[in-house]
mmCIF file of N, CA and C in Angstrom:
data_model
loop_
_atom_site.group_PDB
_atom_site.id
_atom_site.type_symbol
_atom_site.label_atom_id
_atom_site.label_comp_id
_atom_site.label_asym_id
_atom_site.label_seq_id
_atom_site.Cartn_x
_atom_site.Cartn_y
_atom_site.Cartn_z
ATOM 1 N N MET A 1175 215.868 118.737 75.888
ATOM 2 C CA MET A 1175 216.054 119.309 74.824
ATOM 3 C C MET A 1175 216.101 118.130 73.793
ATOM 4 N N ALA A 1176 216.020 118.482 72.724
ATOM 5 C CA ALA A 1176 215.743 117.392 71.452
ATOM 6 C C ALA A 1176 216.911 116.196 71.047
ATOM 7 N N ALA A 1177 218.158 116.914 71.022
ATOM 8 C CA ALA A 1177 219.113 116.259 70.464
ATOM 9 C C ALA A 1177 220.473 116.375 70.856
ATOM 10 N N LEU A 1178 221.203 115.549 70.617
ATOM 11 C CA LEU A 1178 223.013 115.649 70.781
ATOM 12 C C LEU A 1178 223.156 116.299 69.557
ATOM 13 N N SER A 1179 224.270 116.770 69.510
ATOM 14 C CA SER A 1179 224.950 117.150 68.356
ATOM 15 C C SER A 1179 225.837 116.098 67.648
ATOM 16 N N ASP A 1180 226.558 115.913 66.264
ATOM 17 C CA ASP A 1180 227.257 114.947 66.036
ATOM 18 C C ASP A 1180 228.204 115.044 66.929
ATOM 19 N N TYR A 1181 228.780 116.252 67.189
ATOM 20 C CA TYR A 1181 230.080 116.047 67.923
ATOM 21 C C TYR A 1181 229.832 115.487 69.390
ATOM 22 N N ALA A 1182 228.650 115.495 69.924
ATOM 23 C CA ALA A 1182 228.834 115.038 71.250
ATOM 24 C C ALA A 1182 228.295 113.724 71.301
ATOM 25 N N GLU A 1183 227.609 113.161 70.103
ATOM 26 C CA GLU A 1183 227.408 112.027 69.749
ATOM 27 C C GLU A 1183 228.726 111.126 70.106
ATOM 28 N N ASN A 1184 229.932 111.577 68.947
ATOM 29 C CA ASN A 1184 231.128 111.203 68.870
ATOM 30 C C ASN A 1184 231.975 111.004 70.311
ATOM 31 N N LEU A 1185 231.897 112.346 70.866
ATOM 32 C CA LEU A 1185 232.367 112.328 72.251
ATOM 33 C C LEU A 1185 231.850 111.210 73.382
ATOM 34 N N LEU A 1186 230.762 111.074 73.402
ATOM 35 C CA LEU A 1186 230.046 109.973 74.090
ATOM 36 C C LEU A 1186 230.557 108.722 73.827
ATOM 37 N N LEU A 1187 230.132 108.443 72.594
ATOM 38 C CA LEU A 1187 230.692 106.965 72.139
ATOM 39 C C LEU A 1187 232.236 106.909 72.648
ATOM 40 N N ASN A 1188 233.225 107.539 72.285
ATOM 41 C CA ASN A 1188 234.452 107.424 71.985
ATOM 42 C C ASN A 1188 234.643 107.225 73.895
ATOM 43 N N PHE A 1189 233.991 108.189 74.551
ATOM 44 C CA PHE A 1189 234.472 108.116 76.046
ATOM 45 C C PHE A 1189 233.837 106.858 76.635
ATOM 46 N N ILE A 1190 232.679 106.158 76.381
ATOM 47 C CA ILE A 1190 232.230 105.206 77.036
ATOM 48 C C ILE A 1190 232.575 103.855 76.531
ATOM 49 N N LEU A 1191 233.234 104.045 75.279
ATOM 50 C CA LEU A 1191 233.899 102.692 74.436
ATOM 51 C C LEU A 1191 235.285 102.329 74.382
ATOM 52 N N THR A 1192 235.925 103.927 74.618
ATOM 53 C CA THR A 1192 237.380 103.596 74.660
ATOM 54 C C THR A 1192 238.145 104.454 75.548
ATOM 55 N N GLY A 1193 237.272 105.113 76.202
ATOM 56 C CA GLY A 1193 238.132 105.847 77.480
ATOM 57 C C GLY A 1193 238.755 107.222 76.907
ATOM 58 N N ALA A 1194 238.444 107.152 75.577
ATOM 59 C CA ALA A 1194 238.722 108.735 75.054
ATOM 60 C C ALA A 1194 238.030 109.760 75.084
ATOM 61 N N GLY A 1195 238.840 111.134 75.694
ATOM 62 C CA GLY A 1195 238.149 112.333 75.309
ATOM 63 C C GLY A 1195 237.570 112.428 77.050
ATOM 64 N N SER A 1196 236.983 113.534 77.224
ATOM 65 C CA SER A 1196 236.874 114.179 78.855
ATOM 66 C C SER A 1196 235.230 114.716 78.685
ATOM 67 N N ALA A 1197 234.912 114.869 79.637
ATOM 68 C CA ALA A 1197 233.696 116.066 79.667
ATOM 69 C C ALA A 1197 234.201 117.407 79.810
ATOM 70 N N PRO A 1198 233.461 118.078 79.415
ATOM 71 C CA PRO A 1198 233.886 119.622 79.542
ATOM 72 C C PRO A 1198 233.837 120.106 80.784
ATOM 73 N N SER A 1199 234.858 121.175 80.939
ATOM 74 C CA SER A 1199 234.887 121.591 82.240
ATOM 75 C C SER A 1199 233.775 122.542 82.689
ATOM 76 N N ASN A 1200 233.424 123.590 81.374
ATOM 77 C CA ASN A 1200 232.001 124.191 81.950
ATOM 78 C C ASN A 1200 231.068 123.940 80.725
ATOM 79 N N LEU A 1201 230.091 124.359 80.890
ATOM 80 C CA LEU A 1201 228.741 124.086 79.970
ATOM 81 C C LEU A 1201 228.183 125.796 79.872
ATOM 82 N N TYR A 1202 227.711 125.987 78.757
ATOM 83 C CA TYR A 1202 227.132 127.660 78.359
ATOM 84 C C TYR A 1202 225.871 127.357 77.624
ATOM 85 N N LEU A 1203 225.109 127.878 78.182
ATOM 86 C CA LEU A 1203 223.427 128.229 77.245
ATOM 87 C C LEU A 1203 223.677 129.282 76.257
ATOM 88 N N GLY A 1204 223.523 128.726 74.795
ATOM 89 C CA GLY A 1204 223.092 129.555 73.667
ATOM 90 C C GLY A 1204 221.756 129.985 73.264
ATOM 91 N N LEU A 1205 221.460 130.895 72.908
ATOM 92 C CA LEU A 1205 220.101 131.039 72.232
ATOM 93 C C LEU A 1205 220.269 131.589 70.491
ATOM 94 N N TYR A 1206 219.195 130.855 70.062
ATOM 95 C CA TYR A 1206 218.913 130.790 68.429
ATOM 96 C C TYR A 1206 217.687 131.633 67.842
ATOM 97 N N THR A 1207 217.947 132.182 66.767
ATOM 98 C CA THR A 1207 216.811 132.683 66.223
ATOM 99 C C THR A 1207 216.595 131.747 64.956
ATOM 100 N N THR A 1208 217.573 130.909 64.729
ATOM 101 C CA THR A 1208 217.150 130.125 63.696
ATOM 102 C C THR A 1208 217.818 128.653 64.146
ATOM 103 N N ALA A 1209 216.875 127.567 64.471
ATOM 104 C CA ALA A 1209 217.389 126.467 65.120
ATOM 105 C C ALA A 1209 218.537 125.718 64.415
ATOM 106 N N PRO A 1210 219.584 125.128 65.223
ATOM 107 C CA PRO A 1210 220.827 124.311 64.711
ATOM 108 C C PRO A 1210 220.375 122.825 64.539
ATOM 109 N N ASN A 1211 221.192 122.238 63.713
ATOM 110 C CA ASN A 1211 220.746 120.801 63.607
ATOM 111 C C ASN A 1211 222.193 119.947 64.136
ATOM 112 N N ASP A 1212 222.091 118.477 64.144
ATOM 113 C CA ASP A 1212 223.020 118.110 64.845
ATOM 114 C C ASP A 1212 224.783 118.144 64.356
ATOM 115 N N ALA A 1213 224.404 118.960 62.979
ATOM 116 C CA ALA A 1213 225.729 119.211 62.615
ATOM 117 C C ALA A 1213 226.236 120.539 63.050
ATOM 118 N N GLY A 1214 225.212 121.253 63.881
ATOM 119 C CA GLY A 1214 225.197 122.752 64.102
ATOM 120 C C GLY A 1214 224.683 123.834 63.145
ATOM 121 N N GLY A 1215 225.534 124.507 62.758
ATOM 122 C CA GLY A 1215 224.435 125.932 61.897
ATOM 123 C C GLY A 1215 223.543 126.578 62.506
ATOM 124 N N GLY A 1216 222.261 126.945 62.402
ATOM 125 C CA GLY A 1216 221.451 127.609 62.962
ATOM 126 C C GLY A 1216 221.992 129.008 62.939
ATOM 127 N N THR A 1217 221.345 130.298 63.457
ATOM 128 C CA THR A 1217 221.650 131.207 63.646
ATOM 129 C C THR A 1217 221.883 131.876 64.977
ATOM 130 N N GLU A 1218 222.914 131.673 65.880
ATOM 131 C CA GLU A 1218 222.982 132.050 67.223
ATOM 132 C C GLU A 1218 222.984 133.451 67.408
ATOM 133 N N LEU A 1219 222.513 134.055 68.119
ATOM 134 C CA LEU A 1219 222.704 135.531 68.607
ATOM 135 C C LEU A 1219 223.661 135.992 68.581
ATOM 136 N N SER A 1220 223.873 137.458 68.295
ATOM 137 C CA SER A 1220 225.289 138.000 68.528
ATOM 138 C C SER A 1220 224.753 139.639 68.535
ATOM 139 N N GLY A 1221 225.675 140.025 69.334
ATOM 140 C CA GLY A 1221 225.575 141.574 69.602
ATOM 141 C C GLY A 1221 224.576 142.045 70.713
ATOM 142 N N ASN A 1222 223.933 143.303 70.791
ATOM 143 C CA ASN A 1222 223.205 143.592 71.523
ATOM 144 C C ASN A 1222 223.099 143.191 73.294
ATOM 145 N N GLY A 1223 224.486 143.034 73.821
ATOM 146 C CA GLY A 1223 224.490 142.667 75.256
ATOM 147 C C GLY A 1223 224.584 140.994 75.016
ATOM 148 N N TYR A 1224 224.523 140.070 73.888
ATOM 149 C CA TYR A 1224 224.281 138.624 74.238
ATOM 150 C C TYR A 1224 225.795 138.338 74.492
ATOM 151 N N SER A 1225 225.864 137.229 75.107
ATOM 152 C CA SER A 1225 226.862 136.404 75.540
ATOM 153 C C SER A 1225 226.218 135.021 76.113
ATOM 154 N N ARG A 1226 226.829 133.881 75.873
ATOM 155 C CA ARG A 1226 226.198 132.667 76.326
ATOM 156 C C ARG A 1226 226.497 132.640 77.779
ATOM 157 N N GLN A 1227 225.805 132.108 78.555
ATOM 158 C CA GLN A 1227 225.948 132.344 80.032
ATOM 159 C C GLN A 1227 225.780 130.812 80.541
ATOM 160 N N ALA A 1228 226.871 130.574 81.576
ATOM 161 C CA ALA A 1228 227.377 129.331 82.472
ATOM 162 C C ALA A 1228 225.754 128.847 82.955
ATOM 163 N N ILE A 1229 225.972 127.442 82.680
ATOM 164 C CA ILE A 1229 224.716 126.594 82.926
ATOM 165 C C ILE A 1229 225.163 125.211 83.599
ATOM 166 N N THR A 1230 224.547 124.760 84.722
ATOM 167 C CA THR A 1230 224.857 123.647 85.413
ATOM 168 C C THR A 1230 223.666 122.578 85.289
ATOM 169 N N PHE A 1231 224.054 121.242 85.947
ATOM 170 C CA PHE A 1231 222.958 120.221 85.530
ATOM 171 C C PHE A 1231 223.121 119.249 86.670
ATOM 172 N N ASN A 1232 222.033 119.073 87.085
ATOM 173 C CA ASN A 1232 221.806 117.797 87.988
ATOM 174 C C ASN A 1232 222.385 116.650 88.044
ATOM 175 N N THR A 1233 222.774 115.750 88.693
ATOM 176 C CA THR A 1233 223.243 114.375 88.211
ATOM 177 C C THR A 1233 221.995 113.426 88.001
ATOM 178 N N ALA A 1234 222.277 113.126 86.779
ATOM 179 C CA ALA A 1234 221.081 112.115 86.180
ATOM 180 C C ALA A 1234 221.023 110.904 87.290
ATOM 181 N N SER A 1235 219.611 110.395 87.292
ATOM 182 C CA SER A 1235 219.483 109.340 87.879
ATOM 183 C C SER A 1235 218.047 108.531 87.801
ATOM 184 N N GLY A 1236 217.745 107.520 88.254
ATOM 185 C CA GLY A 1236 216.567 106.705 88.022
ATOM 186 C C GLY A 1236 217.030 105.990 86.774
ATOM 187 N N THR A 1237 215.858 105.834 86.095
ATOM 188 C CA THR A 1237 215.627 104.955 84.474
ATOM 189 C C THR A 1237 215.374 105.617 83.694
ATOM 190 N N GLY A 1238 215.051 106.955 83.525
ATOM 191 C CA GLY A 1238 214.437 107.729 82.528
ATOM 192 C C GLY A 1238 215.737 108.386 81.687
ATOM 193 N N GLY A 1239 217.409 108.455 82.021
ATOM 194 C CA GLY A 1239 218.434 109.080 81.179
ATOM 195 C C GLY A 1239 218.293 110.199 80.938
ATOM 196 N N THR A 1240 217.248 110.977 82.352
ATOM 197 C CA THR A 1240 216.969 112.342 82.236
ATOM 198 C C THR A 1240 217.819 113.295 83.203
ATOM 199 N N THR A 1241 218.228 114.790 82.776
ATOM 200 C CA THR A 1241 218.685 115.523 83.820
ATOM 201 C C THR A 1241 218.036 116.837 83.651
ATOM 202 N N ASP A 1242 218.299 117.896 84.537
ATOM 203 C CA ASP A 1242 217.617 119.179 84.248
ATOM 204 C C ASP A 1242 218.566 119.833 84.973
ATOM 205 N N ASN A 1243 218.430 121.502 84.457
ATOM 206 C CA ASN A 1243 219.384 122.305 84.669
ATOM 207 C C ASN A 1243 219.415 122.711 86.396
ATOM 208 N N SER A 1244 220.324 123.019 87.168
ATOM 209 C CA SER A 1244 220.192 123.168 88.447
ATOM 210 C C SER A 1244 220.249 124.820 88.701
ATOM 211 N N ASN A 1245 220.432 125.641 87.687
ATOM 212 C CA ASN A 1245 220.641 127.035 88.111
ATOM 213 C C ASN A 1245 219.329 127.675 87.140
ATOM 214 N N VAL A 1246 219.428 129.119 87.832
ATOM 215 C CA VAL A 1246 218.552 130.048 86.986
ATOM 216 C C VAL A 1246 219.547 130.671 85.790
ATOM 217 N N THR A 1247 219.015 130.366 84.414
ATOM 218 C CA THR A 1247 220.084 131.117 83.534
ATOM 219 C C THR A 1247 219.050 132.365 82.880
ATOM 220 N N SER A 1248 219.986 133.616 82.871
ATOM 221 C CA SER A 1248 219.151 134.596 82.449
ATOM 222 C C SER A 1248 219.971 135.532 80.882
ATOM 223 N N PHE A 1249 219.171 135.980 80.303
ATOM 224 C CA PHE A 1249 219.636 136.528 79.159
ATOM 225 C C PHE A 1249 218.833 138.267 79.278
ATOM 226 N N THR A 1250 219.599 139.167 78.845
ATOM 227 C CA THR A 1250 219.035 140.542 78.780
ATOM 228 C C THR A 1250 219.661 141.230 77.480
ATOM 229 N N ALA A 1251 218.630 141.786 76.733
ATOM 230 C CA ALA A 1251 219.076 142.359 75.575
ATOM 231 C C ALA A 1251 219.389 143.962 76.075
ATOM 232 N N SER A 1252 220.468 144.464 75.436
ATOM 233 C CA SER A 1252 221.008 145.632 75.796
ATOM 234 C C SER A 1252 221.337 146.426 74.437
ATOM 235 N N GLY A 1253 220.896 147.571 74.095
ATOM 236 C CA GLY A 1253 221.329 148.311 72.982
ATOM 237 C C GLY A 1253 220.542 147.514 71.751
ATOM 238 N N GLY A 1254 219.684 146.899 71.759
ATOM 239 C CA GLY A 1254 219.016 146.419 70.679
ATOM 240 C C GLY A 1254 218.497 145.184 70.822
ATOM 241 N N ASP A 1255 217.267 144.767 69.925
ATOM 242 C CA ASP A 1255 216.370 143.818 70.228
ATOM 243 C C ASP A 1255 217.161 142.544 69.984
ATOM 244 N N PHE A 1256 217.294 141.278 70.723
ATOM 245 C CA PHE A 1256 217.409 140.147 70.412
ATOM 246 C C PHE A 1256 216.678 139.285 69.124
ATOM 247 N N GLY A 1257 215.709 139.486 69.224
ATOM 248 C CA GLY A 1257 214.715 139.156 67.868
ATOM 249 C C GLY A 1257 213.959 137.886 68.534
ATOM 250 N N ASN A 1258 213.460 137.181 67.370
ATOM 251 C CA ASN A 1258 212.549 135.884 68.104
ATOM 252 C C ASN A 1258 213.528 134.745 68.199
ATOM 253 N N ILE A 1259 213.615 134.673 69.722
ATOM 254 C CA ILE A 1259 214.082 132.944 70.127
ATOM 255 C C ILE A 1259 213.596 131.696 69.557
ATOM 256 N N VAL A 1260 213.935 131.024 69.277
ATOM 257 C CA VAL A 1260 213.092 129.934 68.786
ATOM 258 C C VAL A 1260 213.984 128.431 69.147
ATOM 259 N N ALA A 1261 214.758 128.459 69.460
ATOM 260 C CA ALA A 1261 215.934 127.234 69.962
ATOM 261 C C ALA A 1261 216.999 127.450 71.125
ATOM 262 N N LEU A 1262 217.622 126.518 71.512
ATOM 263 C CA LEU A 1262 218.449 126.650 72.959
ATOM 264 C C LEU A 1262 219.567 125.571 72.296
ATOM 265 N N GLY A 1263 220.933 125.931 72.765
ATOM 266 C CA GLY A 1263 221.987 125.241 72.602
ATOM 267 C C GLY A 1263 222.717 125.013 73.891
ATOM 268 N N ILE A 1264 223.588 123.774 74.237
ATOM 269 C CA ILE A 1264 224.517 123.536 75.238
ATOM 270 C C ILE A 1264 225.741 123.651 74.439
ATOM 271 N N PHE A 1265 226.688 124.233 74.858
ATOM 272 C CA PHE A 1265 227.938 124.439 74.304
ATOM 273 C C PHE A 1265 229.194 124.059 75.457
ATOM 274 N N ASP A 1266 230.574 123.878 74.944
ATOM 275 C CA ASP A 1266 231.442 123.710 75.698
ATOM 276 C C ASP A 1266 232.137 124.979 75.949
ATOM 277 N N ALA A 1267 232.233 126.002 75.701
ATOM 278 C CA ALA A 1267 232.938 127.290 75.425
ATOM 279 C C ALA A 1267 231.777 128.167 75.549
ATOM 280 N N GLN A 1268 232.501 129.300 76.134
ATOM 281 C CA GLN A 1268 231.465 130.381 76.258
ATOM 282 C C GLN A 1268 231.688 131.541 74.888
ATOM 283 N N THR A 1269 232.816 131.053 74.254
ATOM 284 C CA THR A 1269 232.662 131.502 72.394
ATOM 285 C C THR A 1269 233.108 130.376 71.669
ATOM 286 N N SER A 1270 232.982 130.446 70.369
ATOM 287 C CA SER A 1270 233.482 129.338 69.942
ATOM 288 C C SER A 1270 233.020 127.805 70.302
ATOM 289 N N GLY A 1271 233.919 126.946 70.369
ATOM 290 C CA GLY A 1271 233.731 125.834 70.914
ATOM 291 C C GLY A 1271 232.683 125.054 70.310
ATOM 292 N N ASN A 1272 231.975 124.031 71.010
ATOM 293 C CA ASN A 1272 231.501 122.730 70.008
ATOM 294 C C ASN A 1272 230.037 122.889 70.785
ATOM 295 N N LEU A 1273 229.301 122.584 69.666
ATOM 296 C CA LEU A 1273 227.769 122.666 70.410
ATOM 297 C C LEU A 1273 227.610 121.199 70.877
ATOM 298 N N LEU A 1274 226.728 121.072 71.506
ATOM 299 C CA LEU A 1274 226.738 119.644 72.522
ATOM 300 C C LEU A 1274 225.126 119.119 72.042
ATOM 301 N N TRP A 1275 224.133 119.827 72.436
ATOM 302 C CA TRP A 1275 222.706 119.564 72.643
ATOM 303 C C TRP A 1275 222.114 120.431 71.974
ATOM 304 N N HIS A 1276 221.025 120.626 71.556
ATOM 305 C CA HIS A 1276 220.021 121.395 70.836
ATOM 306 C C HIS A 1276 218.482 121.066 71.006
ATOM 307 N N GLY A 1277 217.846 122.296 70.706
ATOM 308 C CA GLY A 1277 216.268 122.152 70.674
ATOM 309 C C GLY A 1277 215.769 123.206 70.780
ATOM 310 N N ALA A 1278 214.570 123.229 70.193
ATOM 311 C CA ALA A 1278 213.350 124.134 70.184
ATOM 312 C C ALA A 1278 212.965 124.466 71.579
ATOM 313 N N ILE A 1279 212.877 125.857 71.970
ATOM 314 C CA ILE A 1279 212.117 126.147 73.066
ATOM 315 C C ILE A 1279 210.529 125.870 72.869
ATOM 316 N N ALA A 1280 209.820 125.605 74.179
ATOM 317 C CA ALA A 1280 208.348 125.253 74.071
ATOM 318 C C ALA A 1280 207.574 126.619 73.372
ATOM 319 N N THR A 1281 207.841 127.809 73.560
ATOM 320 C CA THR A 1281 206.999 128.798 72.909
ATOM 321 C C THR A 1281 207.814 129.635 72.806
ATOM 322 N N ASN A 1282 208.076 130.040 71.316
ATOM 323 C CA ASN A 1282 208.965 131.125 70.883
ATOM 324 C C ASN A 1282 208.828 132.228 72.020
ATOM 325 N N LYS A 1283 209.895 133.093 71.807
ATOM 326 C CA LYS A 1283 209.700 134.604 72.486
ATOM 327 C C LYS A 1283 210.602 135.587 71.840
ATOM 328 N N THR A 1284 209.873 136.547 71.759
ATOM 329 C CA THR A 1284 210.834 137.957 71.252
ATOM 330 C C THR A 1284 211.021 138.655 72.246
ATOM 331 N N VAL A 1285 212.378 138.843 72.102
ATOM 332 C CA VAL A 1285 212.992 139.521 73.290
ATOM 333 C C VAL A 1285 213.869 141.115 72.805
ATOM 334 N N TYR A 1286 212.821 142.235 73.194
ATOM 335 C CA TYR A 1286 213.327 143.643 72.908
ATOM 336 C C TYR A 1286 214.351 144.225 73.760
ATOM 337 N N SER A 1287 215.014 145.146 73.221
ATOM 338 C CA SER A 1287 215.793 145.698 74.085
ATOM 339 C C SER A 1287 215.459 146.172 75.137
ATOM 340 N N GLY A 1288 216.092 145.739 76.418
ATOM 341 C CA GLY A 1288 215.558 145.827 77.867
ATOM 342 C C GLY A 1288 215.227 144.885 78.397
ATOM 343 N N ASP A 1289 214.897 144.176 77.524
ATOM 344 C CA ASP A 1289 213.743 142.588 77.758
ATOM 345 C C ASP A 1289 214.603 141.395 78.186
ATOM 346 N N SER A 1290 214.324 140.768 79.402
ATOM 347 C CA SER A 1290 215.065 139.455 79.390
ATOM 348 C C SER A 1290 213.952 138.193 79.295
ATOM 349 N N ILE A 1291 214.931 137.403 78.861
ATOM 350 C CA ILE A 1291 214.513 135.824 78.955
ATOM 351 C C ILE A 1291 215.397 135.181 80.039
ATOM 352 N N GLN A 1292 214.622 134.279 80.748
ATOM 353 C CA GLN A 1292 214.824 133.581 81.802
ATOM 354 C C GLN A 1292 214.596 132.473 81.602
ATOM 355 N N PHE A 1293 215.611 131.218 82.256
ATOM 356 C CA PHE A 1293 215.212 129.977 82.096
ATOM 357 C C PHE A 1293 215.343 129.372 83.569
ATOM 358 N N ALA A 1294 214.295 129.087 84.415
ATOM 359 C CA ALA A 1294 214.132 128.806 85.577
ATOM 360 C C ALA A 1294 215.035 127.302 85.877
ATOM 361 N N ALA A 1295 215.711 127.006 87.259
ATOM 362 C CA ALA A 1295 216.153 125.989 87.253
ATOM 363 C C ALA A 1295 215.113 124.782 87.168
ATOM 364 N N GLY A 1296 215.457 123.803 86.405
ATOM 365 C CA GLY A 1296 214.336 122.729 86.266
ATOM 366 C C GLY A 1296 213.736 122.426 85.099
ATOM 367 N N SER A 1297 213.974 123.799 84.152
ATOM 368 C CA SER A 1297 213.501 124.215 83.201
ATOM 369 C C SER A 1297 213.841 123.381 82.089
ATOM 370 N N ILE A 1298 214.913 123.263 82.109
ATOM 371 C CA ILE A 1298 215.717 122.716 80.894
ATOM 372 C C ILE A 1298 216.301 121.015 80.983
ATOM 373 N N ASP A 1299 215.491 120.247 80.268
ATOM 374 C CA ASP A 1299 215.737 118.762 80.530
ATOM 375 C C ASP A 1299 216.416 118.409 79.396
ATOM 376 N N LEU A 1300 217.358 117.442 79.940
ATOM 377 C CA LEU A 1300 218.167 116.608 78.870
ATOM 378 C C LEU A 1300 217.827 115.006 79.042
ATOM 379 N N THR A 1301 217.994 114.524 77.848
ATOM 380 C CA THR A 1301 217.462 112.851 77.868
ATOM 381 C C THR A 1301 218.027 112.130 76.970
ATOM 382 N N ILE A 1302 218.791 111.162 77.301
ATOM 383 C CA ILE A 1302 219.576 109.859 76.518
ATOM 384 C C ILE A 1302 218.532 108.916 76.582
ATOM 385 N N ALA A 1303 218.098 108.682 75.443
ATOM 386 C CA ALA A 1303 217.145 107.440 75.364
ATOM 387 C C ALA A 1303 217.182 106.503 74.134
#
């Protein structure tokens, strides 16, 4: 994914440099029809069976500062369309909470009622460089 949010940048700096703060106990994947930026914003889906889904990540290793998701994550539209998905966000809560990472998906996908969008294990890469 493309970028850390402003919130996550501060969290990381404070944790590394002062020991303040802590890692979120759970992470959740969210979908957007309008991409957020580092400050947040964008248009996250709502309704039609949508809710953020739990996501886990592998331990980063090597020299690239990269990790990827370790579980399959799926969303299914029910009772209406999700619309055209253009971006993802990683959050520290299933509802509300803080945006941590965000980025565009490789190919936009329109999700109609009854359709699903799925992200395979290893398909969401996070990098700090």
